[in-house]
Amino acid sequence: MSTPHSDSAFVRACRGERTDVTPVWFMRQAGRSLPEYREVRGTGTILRAIADADLATEITLQPVHRYGVDAAILYSDIMTPVHAIGFGVDIAPGVGPVVEHPFSGRDDLERLRPLDPAADTPYVLETVRNLVTELQVPLIAFAGAPFTVASYLIEGRPSRTYVRTKALMHTDESLWFELMDRLADLAIDSLRSQIDAGAAAAQLFDSWAGALSPADYERFVLPASTKVLGAIEATGVPRIHFGVNTAELFDLIAAAGAEVVGVDWRTPLDRARSRVPAPTSLQGNLDPAIVAAGWEPTRVAALDVLRRGGGNPGGRGGHVFNLGHGVLPETDPATLERVVELVHSTPPGAATEETAS
Ligand code: CP3
């Protein structure tokens, strides 16, 4: 099936096809580490910046221009759809998503009506359409996975323990599954609208899925994420499924139906490769804290990632170079510029233990 940018290194690597360079992009490449971002971002809430299509377009383009990455990721947030349908979400600087009236019972399901992308998030569609005319590289659509979005709606703010979320799944299964189903539908409608508007790939962020045991993930979360990824399969765009701390879940994360599994820095890519069925591709996994430490440690770690990723020889899963999680605000953009140069100038398969030492 022909989808946008089918011949790009990024889409080809997602599909496990041979590439001449290892493609690279960075989660949170648009954001506070860039002076040009801080300059245009303004002081309002990030949800307002996202709702300004011209601003969101410019911010999405900034890292593409500065770094020369092989893909752009839409400047938006995993909370955009729930915010747009009026659940009462904001994103507090330095904190993350906060919810005025957290989800606590069956009555709250009504606050999660279906998303009508053209009416509820017209600014997202306008941003995507602007971007596909401006960009030379693929644009990645994204959504928050049902579990990670639910964790914010239930806890009301970022959590370490997910104590309320786990209480709901283990004490009121039918309500839990109805909540998962509504959040799956929001993710599906949001992703489809971004892909219809021209996005070339889709990433499902289940950032906090690693808080769950494999048994709980399989029972309480996998069905909803499988529904999301299955619903966009027919679009033909590559699907990336990412979470942090998911080493024990890689097989399930792949089983949900993704061409690409995102790997954080805790698991070497060669080891991750042995835990996913061939020909699943991998995305990752340079430690963002090492990048923030400066060029020399970053160079060594990046070459190790390339070596373990194994390049894109075709015929087995490919490798998309990325960080293991988002760019940290304290990162020097010059270090990321050099990472892109290094990845692009190292022929796939050429990084060896000697080049890394
Ligand atoms: O380049 C990009 O990736 C930009 C697009 C993007 C943002 N958020 C913009 C943003 C993406 C893909 C996200 C996804 C997102 N949002 C996730 C999944 C990715 C991940 O990191 O695991 C999550 C968990 C969120 C929720 C969220 N939004 C958090 C935890 C925060 C940080 C709060 C803070 O201030 O530290 C946000 C805010 C946010 N979203 C920022 C950006 C650039 C920074 C704040 C700002 O500029 O106001």
mmCIF file of C-alpha atoms and ligand atoms in Angstrom:
data_model
loop_
_atom_site.group_PDB
_atom_site.id
_atom_site.type_symbol
_atom_site.label_atom_id
_atom_site.label_comp_id
_atom_site.label_asym_id
_atom_site.label_seq_id
_atom_site.Cartn_x
_atom_site.Cartn_y
_atom_site.Cartn_z
ATOM 1 C CA MET A 1 0.000 0.000 0.000
ATOM 2 C CA SER A 2 1.336 3.430 -0.840
ATOM 3 C CA THR A 3 1.268 5.777 2.130
ATOM 4 C CA PRO A 4 2.989 9.173 2.491
ATOM 5 C CA HIS A 5 6.801 9.061 2.367
ATOM 6 C CA SER A 6 6.857 5.297 1.742
ATOM 7 C CA ASP A 7 10.385 5.640 0.344
ATOM 8 C CA SER A 8 11.775 7.668 3.246
ATOM 9 C CA ALA A 9 14.436 6.110 5.469
ATOM 10 C CA PHE A 10 12.126 6.523 8.457
ATOM 11 C CA VAL A 11 9.110 4.697 7.010
ATOM 12 C CA ARG A 12 11.315 2.037 5.421
ATOM 13 C CA ALA A 13 13.124 1.347 8.720
ATOM 14 C CA CYS A 14 9.768 1.123 10.520
ATOM 15 C CA ARG A 15 8.779 -1.538 8.008
ATOM 16 C CA GLY A 16 12.084 -3.394 8.387
ATOM 17 C CA GLU A 17 13.209 -2.509 4.865
ATOM 18 C CA ARG A 18 16.820 -1.789 3.945
ATOM 19 C CA THR A 19 18.002 1.822 4.320
ATOM 20 C CA ASP A 20 21.261 3.597 3.458
ATOM 21 C CA VAL A 21 21.226 5.626 6.657
ATOM 22 C CA THR A 22 19.754 4.889 10.051
ATOM 23 C CA PRO A 23 16.862 7.342 10.438
ATOM 24 C CA VAL A 24 16.763 9.434 13.612
ATOM 25 C CA TRP A 25 14.288 11.650 15.454
ATOM 26 C CA PHE A 26 13.857 12.525 19.129
ATOM 27 C CA MET A 27 10.835 12.224 21.356
ATOM 28 C CA ARG A 28 10.095 15.738 22.690
ATOM 29 C CA GLN A 29 12.383 17.196 20.020
ATOM 30 C CA ALA A 30 10.111 20.252 20.020
ATOM 31 C CA GLY A 31 10.207 21.849 23.412
ATOM 32 C CA ARG A 32 11.989 23.585 26.185
ATOM 33 C CA SER A 33 15.546 22.599 25.276
ATOM 34 C CA LEU A 34 15.258 24.840 22.192
ATOM 35 C CA PRO A 35 15.797 28.602 22.645
ATOM 36 C CA GLU A 36 13.649 29.231 19.565
ATOM 37 C CA TYR A 37 10.832 27.302 21.280
ATOM 38 C CA ARG A 38 11.075 29.342 24.474
ATOM 39 C CA GLU A 39 11.064 32.481 22.345
ATOM 40 C CA VAL A 40 7.800 31.776 20.501
ATOM 41 C CA ARG A 41 6.002 29.619 23.077
ATOM 42 C CA GLY A 42 4.589 32.525 25.125
ATOM 43 C CA THR A 43 3.394 32.268 28.704
ATOM 44 C CA GLY A 44 -0.081 30.764 28.289
ATOM 45 C CA THR A 45 -0.841 27.113 28.906
ATOM 46 C CA ILE A 46 0.590 24.650 26.405
ATOM 47 C CA LEU A 47 -2.944 23.661 25.411
ATOM 48 C CA ARG A 48 -3.414 27.202 24.079
ATOM 49 C CA ALA A 49 -0.200 27.004 22.078
ATOM 50 C CA ILE A 50 -1.431 23.723 20.572
ATOM 51 C CA ALA A 51 -4.740 25.366 19.640
ATOM 52 C CA ASP A 52 -2.884 28.027 17.593
ATOM 53 C CA ALA A 53 -2.246 26.171 14.322
ATOM 54 C CA ASP A 54 0.343 28.635 12.976
ATOM 55 C CA LEU A 55 2.304 28.506 16.218
ATOM 56 C CA ALA A 56 2.023 24.705 16.475
ATOM 57 C CA THR A 57 3.213 24.418 12.870
ATOM 58 C CA GLU A 58 6.231 26.612 13.546
ATOM 59 C CA ILE A 59 7.138 24.729 16.736
ATOM 60 C CA THR A 60 6.882 21.358 14.963
ATOM 61 C CA LEU A 61 9.237 22.609 12.242
ATOM 62 C CA GLN A 62 11.856 24.093 14.592
ATOM 63 C CA PRO A 63 13.682 20.840 15.470
ATOM 64 C CA VAL A 64 13.425 19.588 11.880
ATOM 65 C CA HIS A 65 15.253 22.674 10.678
ATOM 66 C CA ARG A 66 17.793 22.757 13.473
ATOM 67 C CA TYR A 67 18.660 19.068 13.733
ATOM 68 C CA GLY A 68 17.920 17.679 10.278
ATOM 69 C CA VAL A 69 15.988 14.774 11.814
ATOM 70 C CA ASP A 70 14.301 12.230 9.555
ATOM 71 C CA ALA A 71 10.779 12.736 10.947
ATOM 72 C CA ALA A 72 8.689 15.449 12.550
ATOM 73 C CA ILE A 73 6.335 14.832 15.452
ATOM 74 C CA LEU A 74 3.207 16.905 15.691
ATOM 75 C CA TYR A 75 3.347 19.535 18.420
ATOM 76 C CA SER A 76 0.366 18.530 20.535
ATOM 77 C CA ASP A 77 -0.151 16.525 23.725
ATOM 78 C CA ILE A 78 -1.621 13.183 24.754
ATOM 79 C CA MET A 79 -4.247 15.138 26.725
ATOM 80 C CA THR A 80 -5.459 17.204 23.730
ATOM 81 C CA PRO A 81 -8.530 15.012 22.922
ATOM 82 C CA VAL A 82 -9.815 14.756 26.516
ATOM 83 C CA HIS A 83 -9.249 18.472 26.949
ATOM 84 C CA ALA A 84 -11.099 19.177 23.686
ATOM 85 C CA ILE A 85 -14.212 17.257 24.757
ATOM 86 C CA GLY A 86 -14.308 19.280 27.958
ATOM 87 C CA PHE A 87 -13.115 16.849 30.628
ATOM 88 C CA GLY A 88 -11.434 19.726 32.460
ATOM 89 C CA VAL A 89 -7.732 19.063 31.992
ATOM 90 C CA ASP A 90 -4.840 21.471 32.093
ATOM 91 C CA ILE A 91 -1.095 20.995 31.858
ATOM 92 C CA ALA A 92 0.748 22.670 34.700
ATOM 93 C CA PRO A 93 4.295 23.837 33.920
ATOM 94 C CA GLY A 94 6.870 21.643 35.606
ATOM 95 C CA VAL A 95 4.157 19.225 36.766
ATOM 96 C CA GLY A 96 2.242 17.779 33.824
ATOM 97 C CA PRO A 97 -1.451 17.042 33.287
ATOM 98 C CA VAL A 98 -3.786 18.042 36.122
ATOM 99 C CA VAL A 99 -7.517 17.312 36.230
ATOM 100 C CA GLU A 100 -9.925 19.495 38.146
ATOM 101 C CA HIS A 101 -12.456 16.740 38.848
ATOM 102 C CA PRO A 102 -10.727 13.380 38.496
ATOM 103 C CA PHE A 103 -12.554 10.334 37.166
ATOM 104 C CA SER A 104 -13.948 8.476 40.172
ATOM 105 C CA GLY A 105 -17.129 6.652 39.237
ATOM 106 C CA ARG A 106 -19.628 5.530 36.654
ATOM 107 C CA ASP A 107 -21.199 9.021 36.350
ATOM 108 C CA ASP A 108 -17.886 10.299 35.002
ATOM 109 C CA LEU A 109 -18.169 8.128 31.877
ATOM 110 C CA GLU A 110 -20.626 10.670 30.487
ATOM 111 C CA ARG A 111 -17.883 13.280 30.599
ATOM 112 C CA LEU A 112 -16.050 11.214 27.966
ATOM 113 C CA ARG A 113 -18.206 11.712 24.899
ATOM 114 C CA PRO A 114 -16.878 10.731 21.455
ATOM 115 C CA LEU A 115 -14.421 13.042 19.709
ATOM 116 C CA ASP A 116 -15.547 14.804 16.543
ATOM 117 C CA PRO A 117 -12.099 15.812 15.252
ATOM 118 C CA ALA A 118 -13.336 18.375 12.707
ATOM 119 C CA ALA A 119 -15.414 20.196 15.334
ATOM 120 C CA ASP A 120 -13.417 19.531 18.520
ATOM 121 C CA THR A 121 -9.817 19.719 17.292
ATOM 122 C CA PRO A 122 -9.920 21.652 14.009
ATOM 123 C CA TYR A 123 -6.614 23.293 14.976
ATOM 124 C CA VAL A 124 -4.900 19.879 15.060
ATOM 125 C CA LEU A 125 -6.098 19.096 11.541
ATOM 126 C CA GLU A 126 -5.072 22.536 10.300
ATOM 127 C CA THR A 127 -1.611 22.066 11.841
ATOM 128 C CA VAL A 128 -1.222 18.646 10.202
ATOM 129 C CA ARG A 129 -2.328 20.013 6.816
ATOM 130 C CA ASN A 130 0.061 22.967 7.111
ATOM 131 C CA LEU A 131 2.889 20.621 8.010
ATOM 132 C CA VAL A 132 2.442 18.118 5.222
ATOM 133 C CA THR A 133 2.762 20.887 2.676
ATOM 134 C CA GLU A 134 5.860 22.351 4.373
ATOM 135 C CA LEU A 135 7.755 19.234 5.393
ATOM 136 C CA GLN A 136 10.213 17.221 3.302
ATOM 137 C CA VAL A 137 10.162 14.435 5.920
ATOM 138 C CA PRO A 138 7.350 12.241 7.303
ATOM 139 C CA LEU A 139 5.076 13.626 10.018
ATOM 140 C CA ILE A 140 4.316 11.336 12.961
ATOM 141 C CA ALA A 141 0.775 11.423 14.336
ATOM 142 C CA PHE A 142 0.324 10.378 17.948
ATOM 143 C CA ALA A 143 -2.127 9.639 20.713
ATOM 144 C CA GLY A 144 -1.974 8.683 24.356
ATOM 145 C CA ALA A 145 -2.795 5.043 24.994
ATOM 146 C CA PRO A 146 -5.897 4.346 27.097
ATOM 147 C CA PHE A 147 -3.975 3.272 30.217
ATOM 148 C CA THR A 148 -1.655 6.295 30.362
ATOM 149 C CA VAL A 149 -4.473 8.782 29.712
ATOM 150 C CA ALA A 150 -6.677 6.980 32.274
ATOM 151 C CA SER A 151 -3.911 7.267 34.859
ATOM 152 C CA TYR A 152 -4.011 11.068 34.578
ATOM 153 C CA LEU A 153 -7.821 11.223 34.576
ATOM 154 C CA ILE A 154 -8.080 9.011 37.673
ATOM 155 C CA GLU A 155 -5.098 10.229 39.703
ATOM 156 C CA GLY A 156 -5.757 13.856 38.744
ATOM 157 C CA ARG A 157 -2.026 14.471 38.312
ATOM 158 C CA PRO A 158 1.205 12.586 37.636
ATOM 159 C CA SER A 159 1.594 9.667 40.028
ATOM 160 C CA ARG A 160 4.364 7.401 41.236
ATOM 161 C CA THR A 161 2.204 4.551 42.475
ATOM 162 C CA TYR A 162 -0.977 4.625 40.334
ATOM 163 C CA VAL A 163 -2.787 3.615 43.490
ATOM 164 C CA ARG A 164 -6.234 4.898 42.425
ATOM 165 C CA THR A 165 -5.864 3.613 38.886
ATOM 166 C CA LYS A 166 -4.951 0.123 40.093
ATOM 167 C CA ALA A 167 -7.741 0.245 42.674
ATOM 168 C CA LEU A 168 -10.288 0.916 39.940
ATOM 169 C CA MET A 169 -9.040 -1.870 37.655
ATOM 170 C CA HIS A 170 -8.988 -4.382 40.502
ATOM 171 C CA THR A 171 -12.285 -3.447 42.182
ATOM 172 C CA ASP A 172 -14.659 -2.452 39.367
ATOM 173 C CA GLU A 173 -13.696 -4.342 36.275
ATOM 174 C CA SER A 174 -16.749 -3.451 34.248
ATOM 175 C CA LEU A 175 -16.258 0.277 34.823
ATOM 176 C CA TRP A 176 -12.535 -0.081 34.082
ATOM 177 C CA PHE A 177 -13.200 -1.754 30.739
ATOM 178 C CA GLU A 178 -15.828 0.837 29.791
ATOM 179 C CA LEU A 179 -13.341 3.593 30.585
ATOM 180 C CA MET A 180 -10.640 1.837 28.515
ATOM 181 C CA ASP A 181 -13.088 1.476 25.649
ATOM 182 C CA ARG A 182 -14.023 5.158 25.605
ATOM 183 C CA LEU A 183 -10.384 6.205 25.749
ATOM 184 C CA ALA A 184 -9.567 3.744 22.961
ATOM 185 C CA ASP A 185 -12.242 5.340 20.790
ATOM 186 C CA LEU A 186 -10.845 8.819 21.487
ATOM 187 C CA ALA A 187 -7.368 7.672 20.478
ATOM 188 C CA ILE A 188 -8.706 5.979 17.339
ATOM 189 C CA ASP A 189 -10.682 9.014 16.176
ATOM 190 C CA SER A 190 -7.789 11.337 16.908
ATOM 191 C CA LEU A 191 -5.210 9.166 15.119
ATOM 192 C CA ARG A 192 -7.436 8.541 12.117
ATOM 193 C CA SER A 193 -8.063 12.266 11.714
ATOM 194 C CA GLN A 194 -4.326 13.035 11.817
ATOM 195 C CA ILE A 195 -3.581 10.260 9.311
ATOM 196 C CA ASP A 196 -6.431 11.361 7.010
ATOM 197 C CA ALA A 197 -4.925 14.860 7.093
ATOM 198 C CA GLY A 198 -1.613 13.469 5.845
ATOM 199 C CA ALA A 199 0.492 12.064 8.696
ATOM 200 C CA ALA A 200 2.840 9.279 7.557
ATOM 201 C CA ALA A 201 3.163 7.194 10.742
ATOM 202 C CA ALA A 202 1.500 6.930 14.148
ATOM 203 C CA GLN A 203 2.938 6.528 17.627
ATOM 204 C CA LEU A 204 0.864 5.299 20.549
ATOM 205 C CA PHE A 205 2.359 6.623 23.794
ATOM 206 C CA ASP A 206 1.700 4.298 26.720
ATOM 207 C CA SER A 207 4.375 6.042 28.689
ATOM 208 C CA TRP A 208 3.473 4.619 32.102
ATOM 209 C CA ALA A 209 2.467 1.059 31.138
ATOM 210 C CA GLY A 210 5.688 -0.137 32.787
ATOM 211 C CA ALA A 211 3.998 0.435 36.148
ATOM 212 C CA LEU A 212 2.003 -2.760 35.544
ATOM 213 C CA SER A 213 2.889 -6.415 35.923
ATOM 214 C CA PRO A 214 2.731 -8.425 32.692
ATOM 215 C CA ALA A 215 -0.418 -10.187 33.951
ATOM 216 C CA ASP A 216 -2.218 -6.927 34.728
ATOM 217 C CA TYR A 217 -1.040 -5.342 31.490
ATOM 218 C CA GLU A 218 -2.292 -8.306 29.482
ATOM 219 C CA ARG A 219 -5.667 -8.457 31.195
ATOM 220 C CA PHE A 220 -6.522 -4.796 31.792
ATOM 221 C CA VAL A 221 -4.658 -2.805 29.142
ATOM 222 C CA LEU A 222 -3.658 -4.905 26.154
ATOM 223 C CA PRO A 223 -7.218 -5.303 24.778
ATOM 224 C CA ALA A 224 -7.779 -1.536 24.546
ATOM 225 C CA SER A 225 -4.376 -0.788 23.006
ATOM 226 C CA THR A 226 -4.883 -3.669 20.569
ATOM 227 C CA LYS A 227 -8.184 -2.100 19.576
ATOM 228 C CA VAL A 228 -6.493 1.251 18.890
ATOM 229 C CA LEU A 229 -3.648 -0.184 16.830
ATOM 230 C CA GLY A 230 -5.987 -2.566 14.995
ATOM 231 C CA ALA A 231 -8.310 0.279 14.056
ATOM 232 C CA ILE A 232 -5.582 2.157 12.213
ATOM 233 C CA GLU A 233 -3.996 -0.882 10.576
ATOM 234 C CA ALA A 234 -6.031 -0.373 7.409
ATOM 235 C CA THR A 235 -4.510 3.096 6.892
ATOM 236 C CA GLY A 236 -1.235 1.305 6.096
ATOM 237 C CA VAL A 237 0.973 3.761 7.999
ATOM 238 C CA PRO A 238 3.594 2.229 10.302
ATOM 239 C CA ARG A 239 2.547 2.010 13.938
ATOM 240 C CA ILE A 240 4.988 2.630 16.817
ATOM 241 C CA HIS A 241 4.065 1.491 20.341
ATOM 242 C CA PHE A 242 6.093 3.052 23.144
ATOM 243 C CA GLY A 243 6.301 2.904 26.916
ATOM 244 C CA VAL A 244 8.924 3.458 29.601
ATOM 245 C CA ASN A 245 10.184 0.626 31.813
ATOM 246 C CA THR A 246 8.490 -1.993 29.660
ATOM 247 C CA ALA A 247 11.268 -4.593 29.373
ATOM 248 C CA GLU A 248 8.982 -7.267 30.834
ATOM 249 C CA LEU A 249 6.187 -6.259 28.437
ATOM 250 C CA PHE A 250 7.945 -6.105 25.044
ATOM 251 C CA ASP A 251 6.265 -9.241 23.700
ATOM 252 C CA LEU A 252 2.819 -7.930 24.701
ATOM 253 C CA ILE A 253 3.532 -4.414 23.402
ATOM 254 C CA ALA A 254 4.436 -5.983 20.059
ATOM 255 C CA ALA A 255 1.420 -8.310 20.216
ATOM 256 C CA ALA A 256 -0.892 -5.287 20.434
ATOM 257 C CA GLY A 257 -0.157 -4.846 16.740
ATOM 258 C CA ALA A 258 2.722 -2.493 15.998
ATOM 259 C CA GLU A 259 5.441 -2.577 13.375
ATOM 260 C CA VAL A 260 7.779 -0.795 15.802
ATOM 261 C CA VAL A 261 8.325 -1.199 19.543
ATOM 262 C CA GLY A 262 9.811 1.786 21.389
ATOM 263 C CA VAL A 263 12.547 0.833 23.857
ATOM 264 C CA ASP A 264 13.789 2.971 26.742
ATOM 265 C CA TRP A 265 17.473 3.103 27.712
ATOM 266 C CA ARG A 266 17.246 0.328 30.304
ATOM 267 C CA THR A 267 17.296 -2.519 27.777
ATOM 268 C CA PRO A 268 20.080 -2.850 25.189
ATOM 269 C CA LEU A 269 18.516 -3.049 21.731
ATOM 270 C CA ASP A 270 20.086 -6.404 20.913
ATOM 271 C CA ARG A 271 18.454 -7.847 24.023
ATOM 272 C CA ALA A 272 15.132 -6.147 23.233
ATOM 273 C CA ARG A 273 15.333 -7.645 19.724
ATOM 274 C CA SER A 274 15.394 -11.146 21.213
ATOM 275 C CA ARG A 275 12.178 -10.413 23.119
ATOM 276 C CA VAL A 276 9.996 -9.345 20.193
ATOM 277 C CA PRO A 277 8.819 -11.544 17.336
ATOM 278 C CA ALA A 278 10.695 -11.021 14.051
ATOM 279 C CA PRO A 279 10.350 -8.832 12.049
ATOM 280 C CA THR A 280 9.324 -6.209 14.645
ATOM 281 C CA SER A 281 11.387 -3.008 14.285
ATOM 282 C CA LEU A 282 12.819 -1.186 17.286
ATOM 283 C CA GLN A 283 12.976 2.515 18.109
ATOM 284 C CA GLY A 284 15.398 3.950 20.641
ATOM 285 C CA ASN A 285 17.200 4.121 22.933
ATOM 286 C CA LEU A 286 19.911 6.631 23.902
ATOM 287 C CA ASP A 287 19.614 7.699 27.553
ATOM 288 C CA PRO A 288 18.371 11.324 27.548
ATOM 289 C CA ALA A 289 20.251 12.023 30.785
ATOM 290 C CA ILE A 290 23.541 11.063 29.082
ATOM 291 C CA VAL A 291 22.710 13.472 26.241
ATOM 292 C CA ALA A 292 22.240 16.197 28.850
ATOM 293 C CA ALA A 293 25.734 15.338 30.203
ATOM 294 C CA GLY A 294 27.429 16.568 27.003
ATOM 295 C CA TRP A 295 29.024 15.368 23.791
ATOM 296 C CA GLU A 296 31.754 12.891 24.758
ATOM 297 C CA PRO A 297 29.594 10.536 26.843
ATOM 298 C CA THR A 298 26.817 10.975 24.278
ATOM 299 C CA ARG A 299 29.100 9.979 21.373
ATOM 300 C CA VAL A 300 30.150 6.772 23.113
ATOM 301 C CA ALA A 301 26.587 5.867 24.118
ATOM 302 C CA ALA A 302 25.146 6.717 20.675
ATOM 303 C CA LEU A 303 27.651 4.455 18.896
ATOM 304 C CA ASP A 304 26.733 1.663 21.275
ATOM 305 C CA VAL A 305 23.048 2.172 20.448
ATOM 306 C CA LEU A 306 23.851 2.019 16.718
ATOM 307 C CA ARG A 307 25.898 -1.136 17.146
ATOM 308 C CA ARG A 308 23.218 -2.917 19.174
ATOM 309 C CA GLY A 309 20.456 -1.657 16.879
ATOM 310 C CA GLY A 310 22.196 -3.445 14.044
ATOM 311 C CA GLY A 311 21.317 -1.036 11.228
ATOM 312 C CA ASN A 312 18.669 -1.727 8.626
ATOM 313 C CA PRO A 313 19.861 -4.614 6.472
ATOM 314 C CA GLY A 314 16.269 -5.510 5.499
ATOM 315 C CA GLY A 315 14.589 -8.825 6.013
ATOM 316 C CA ARG A 316 14.430 -8.615 9.797
ATOM 317 C CA GLY A 317 13.211 -5.842 12.104
ATOM 318 C CA GLY A 318 14.720 -2.418 11.458
ATOM 319 C CA HIS A 319 16.095 0.314 13.732
ATOM 320 C CA VAL A 320 14.880 3.899 14.117
ATOM 321 C CA PHE A 321 17.372 5.833 16.242
ATOM 322 C CA ASN A 322 15.773 7.854 19.057
ATOM 323 C CA LEU A 323 16.242 8.594 22.721
ATOM 324 C CA GLY A 324 14.879 6.151 25.284
ATOM 325 C CA HIS A 325 12.416 8.853 26.401
ATOM 326 C CA GLY A 326 11.917 12.563 25.769
ATOM 327 C CA VAL A 327 14.632 15.226 25.441
ATOM 328 C CA LEU A 328 15.287 16.764 28.863
ATOM 329 C CA PRO A 329 14.895 20.566 29.113
ATOM 330 C CA GLU A 330 18.520 20.983 30.274
ATOM 331 C CA THR A 331 19.890 19.423 27.062
ATOM 332 C CA ASP A 332 22.274 21.472 24.912
ATOM 333 C CA PRO A 333 20.729 21.440 21.401
ATOM 334 C CA ALA A 334 24.280 21.350 19.955
ATOM 335 C CA THR A 335 24.689 17.845 21.395
ATOM 336 C CA LEU A 336 21.561 16.635 19.586
ATOM 337 C CA GLU A 337 22.806 18.248 16.355
ATOM 338 C CA ARG A 338 25.965 16.173 16.674
ATOM 339 C CA VAL A 339 23.977 13.014 17.402
ATOM 340 C CA VAL A 340 22.123 13.421 14.100
ATOM 341 C CA GLU A 341 25.430 13.983 12.248
ATOM 342 C CA LEU A 342 26.946 10.914 13.883
ATOM 343 C CA VAL A 343 23.955 8.665 13.150
ATOM 344 C CA HIS A 344 23.795 9.838 9.538
ATOM 345 C CA SER A 345 27.527 9.456 8.957
ATOM 346 C CA THR A 346 27.736 5.946 10.424
ATOM 347 C CA PRO A 347 26.718 3.462 7.735
ATOM 348 C CA PRO A 348 24.096 1.030 9.063
ATOM 349 C CA GLY A 349 25.886 -1.975 10.504
ATOM 350 C CA ALA A 350 29.271 -0.164 10.624
ATOM 351 C CA ALA A 351 29.346 0.745 14.322
ATOM 352 C CA THR A 352 31.563 -1.758 16.112
ATOM 353 C CA GLU A 353 32.862 -2.098 19.627
ATOM 354 C CA GLU A 354 36.077 -0.298 18.548
ATOM 355 C CA THR A 355 34.279 2.765 17.169
ATOM 356 C CA ALA A 356 32.347 2.979 20.429
ATOM 357 C CA SER A 357 35.430 2.931 22.662
HETATM 358 O O1 CP3 B 1 8.520 16.965 20.174
HETATM 359 C C1 CP3 B 1 7.534 16.510 20.790
HETATM 360 O O2 CP3 B 1 7.486 15.302 21.141
HETATM 361 C C2 CP3 B 1 6.418 17.458 21.082
HETATM 362 C C3 CP3 B 1 5.049 16.949 21.150
HETATM 363 C C4 CP3 B 1 4.639 16.323 22.474
HETATM 364 C C5 CP3 B 1 4.334 17.044 23.678
HETATM 365 N N1 CP3 B 1 3.810 16.170 24.575
HETATM 366 C C6 CP3 B 1 4.489 18.505 23.903
HETATM 367 C C7 CP3 B 1 4.745 18.974 25.295
HETATM 368 C C8 CP3 B 1 4.353 14.993 22.704
HETATM 369 C C9 CP3 B 1 4.544 13.815 21.763
HETATM 370 C C10 CP3 B 1 3.825 14.903 24.031
HETATM 371 C C11 CP3 B 1 3.314 13.650 24.573
HETATM 372 C C12 CP3 B 1 3.108 13.544 26.018
HETATM 373 N N2 CP3 B 1 2.533 14.443 26.882
HETATM 374 C C13 CP3 B 1 3.388 12.378 26.754
HETATM 375 C C14 CP3 B 1 3.940 11.109 26.166
HETATM 376 C C15 CP3 B 1 5.390 11.243 25.930
HETATM 377 C C16 CP3 B 1 6.240 11.019 27.141
HETATM 378 O O3 CP3 B 1 7.030 11.916 27.449
HETATM 379 O O4 CP3 B 1 6.141 9.936 27.745
HETATM 380 C C17 CP3 B 1 3.019 12.606 28.086
HETATM 381 C C18 CP3 B 1 3.177 11.655 29.248
HETATM 382 C C19 CP3 B 1 2.467 13.930 28.143
HETATM 383 C C20 CP3 B 1 1.904 14.646 29.304
HETATM 384 C C21 CP3 B 1 2.741 15.846 29.606
HETATM 385 N N3 CP3 B 1 2.666 17.020 28.895
HETATM 386 C C22 CP3 B 1 3.795 15.982 30.551
HETATM 387 C C23 CP3 B 1 4.219 14.904 31.539
HETATM 388 C C24 CP3 B 1 4.340 17.269 30.391
HETATM 389 C C25 CP3 B 1 5.538 17.887 31.117
HETATM 390 C C26 CP3 B 1 5.170 18.915 32.127
HETATM 391 C C27 CP3 B 1 6.356 19.783 32.464
HETATM 392 O O5 CP3 B 1 6.217 21.011 32.371
HETATM 393 O O6 CP3 B 1 7.419 19.241 32.804
HETATM 394 C C28 CP3 B 1 3.622 17.905 29.356
HETATM 395 C C29 CP3 B 1 3.862 19.262 28.831
HETATM 396 C C30 CP3 B 1 4.483 19.319 27.486
HETATM 397 N N4 CP3 B 1 3.984 18.665 26.399
HETATM 398 C C31 CP3 B 1 5.621 20.093 27.078
HETATM 399 C C32 CP3 B 1 5.772 19.879 25.706
HETATM 400 C C33 CP3 B 1 6.774 20.525 24.784
HETATM 401 C C34 CP3 B 1 6.489 20.994 27.980
HETATM 402 C C35 CP3 B 1 5.777 22.117 28.642
HETATM 403 C C36 CP3 B 1 5.562 23.406 27.873
HETATM 404 O O7 CP3 B 1 6.243 23.735 26.881
HETATM 405 O O8 CP3 B 1 4.664 24.132 28.322
#
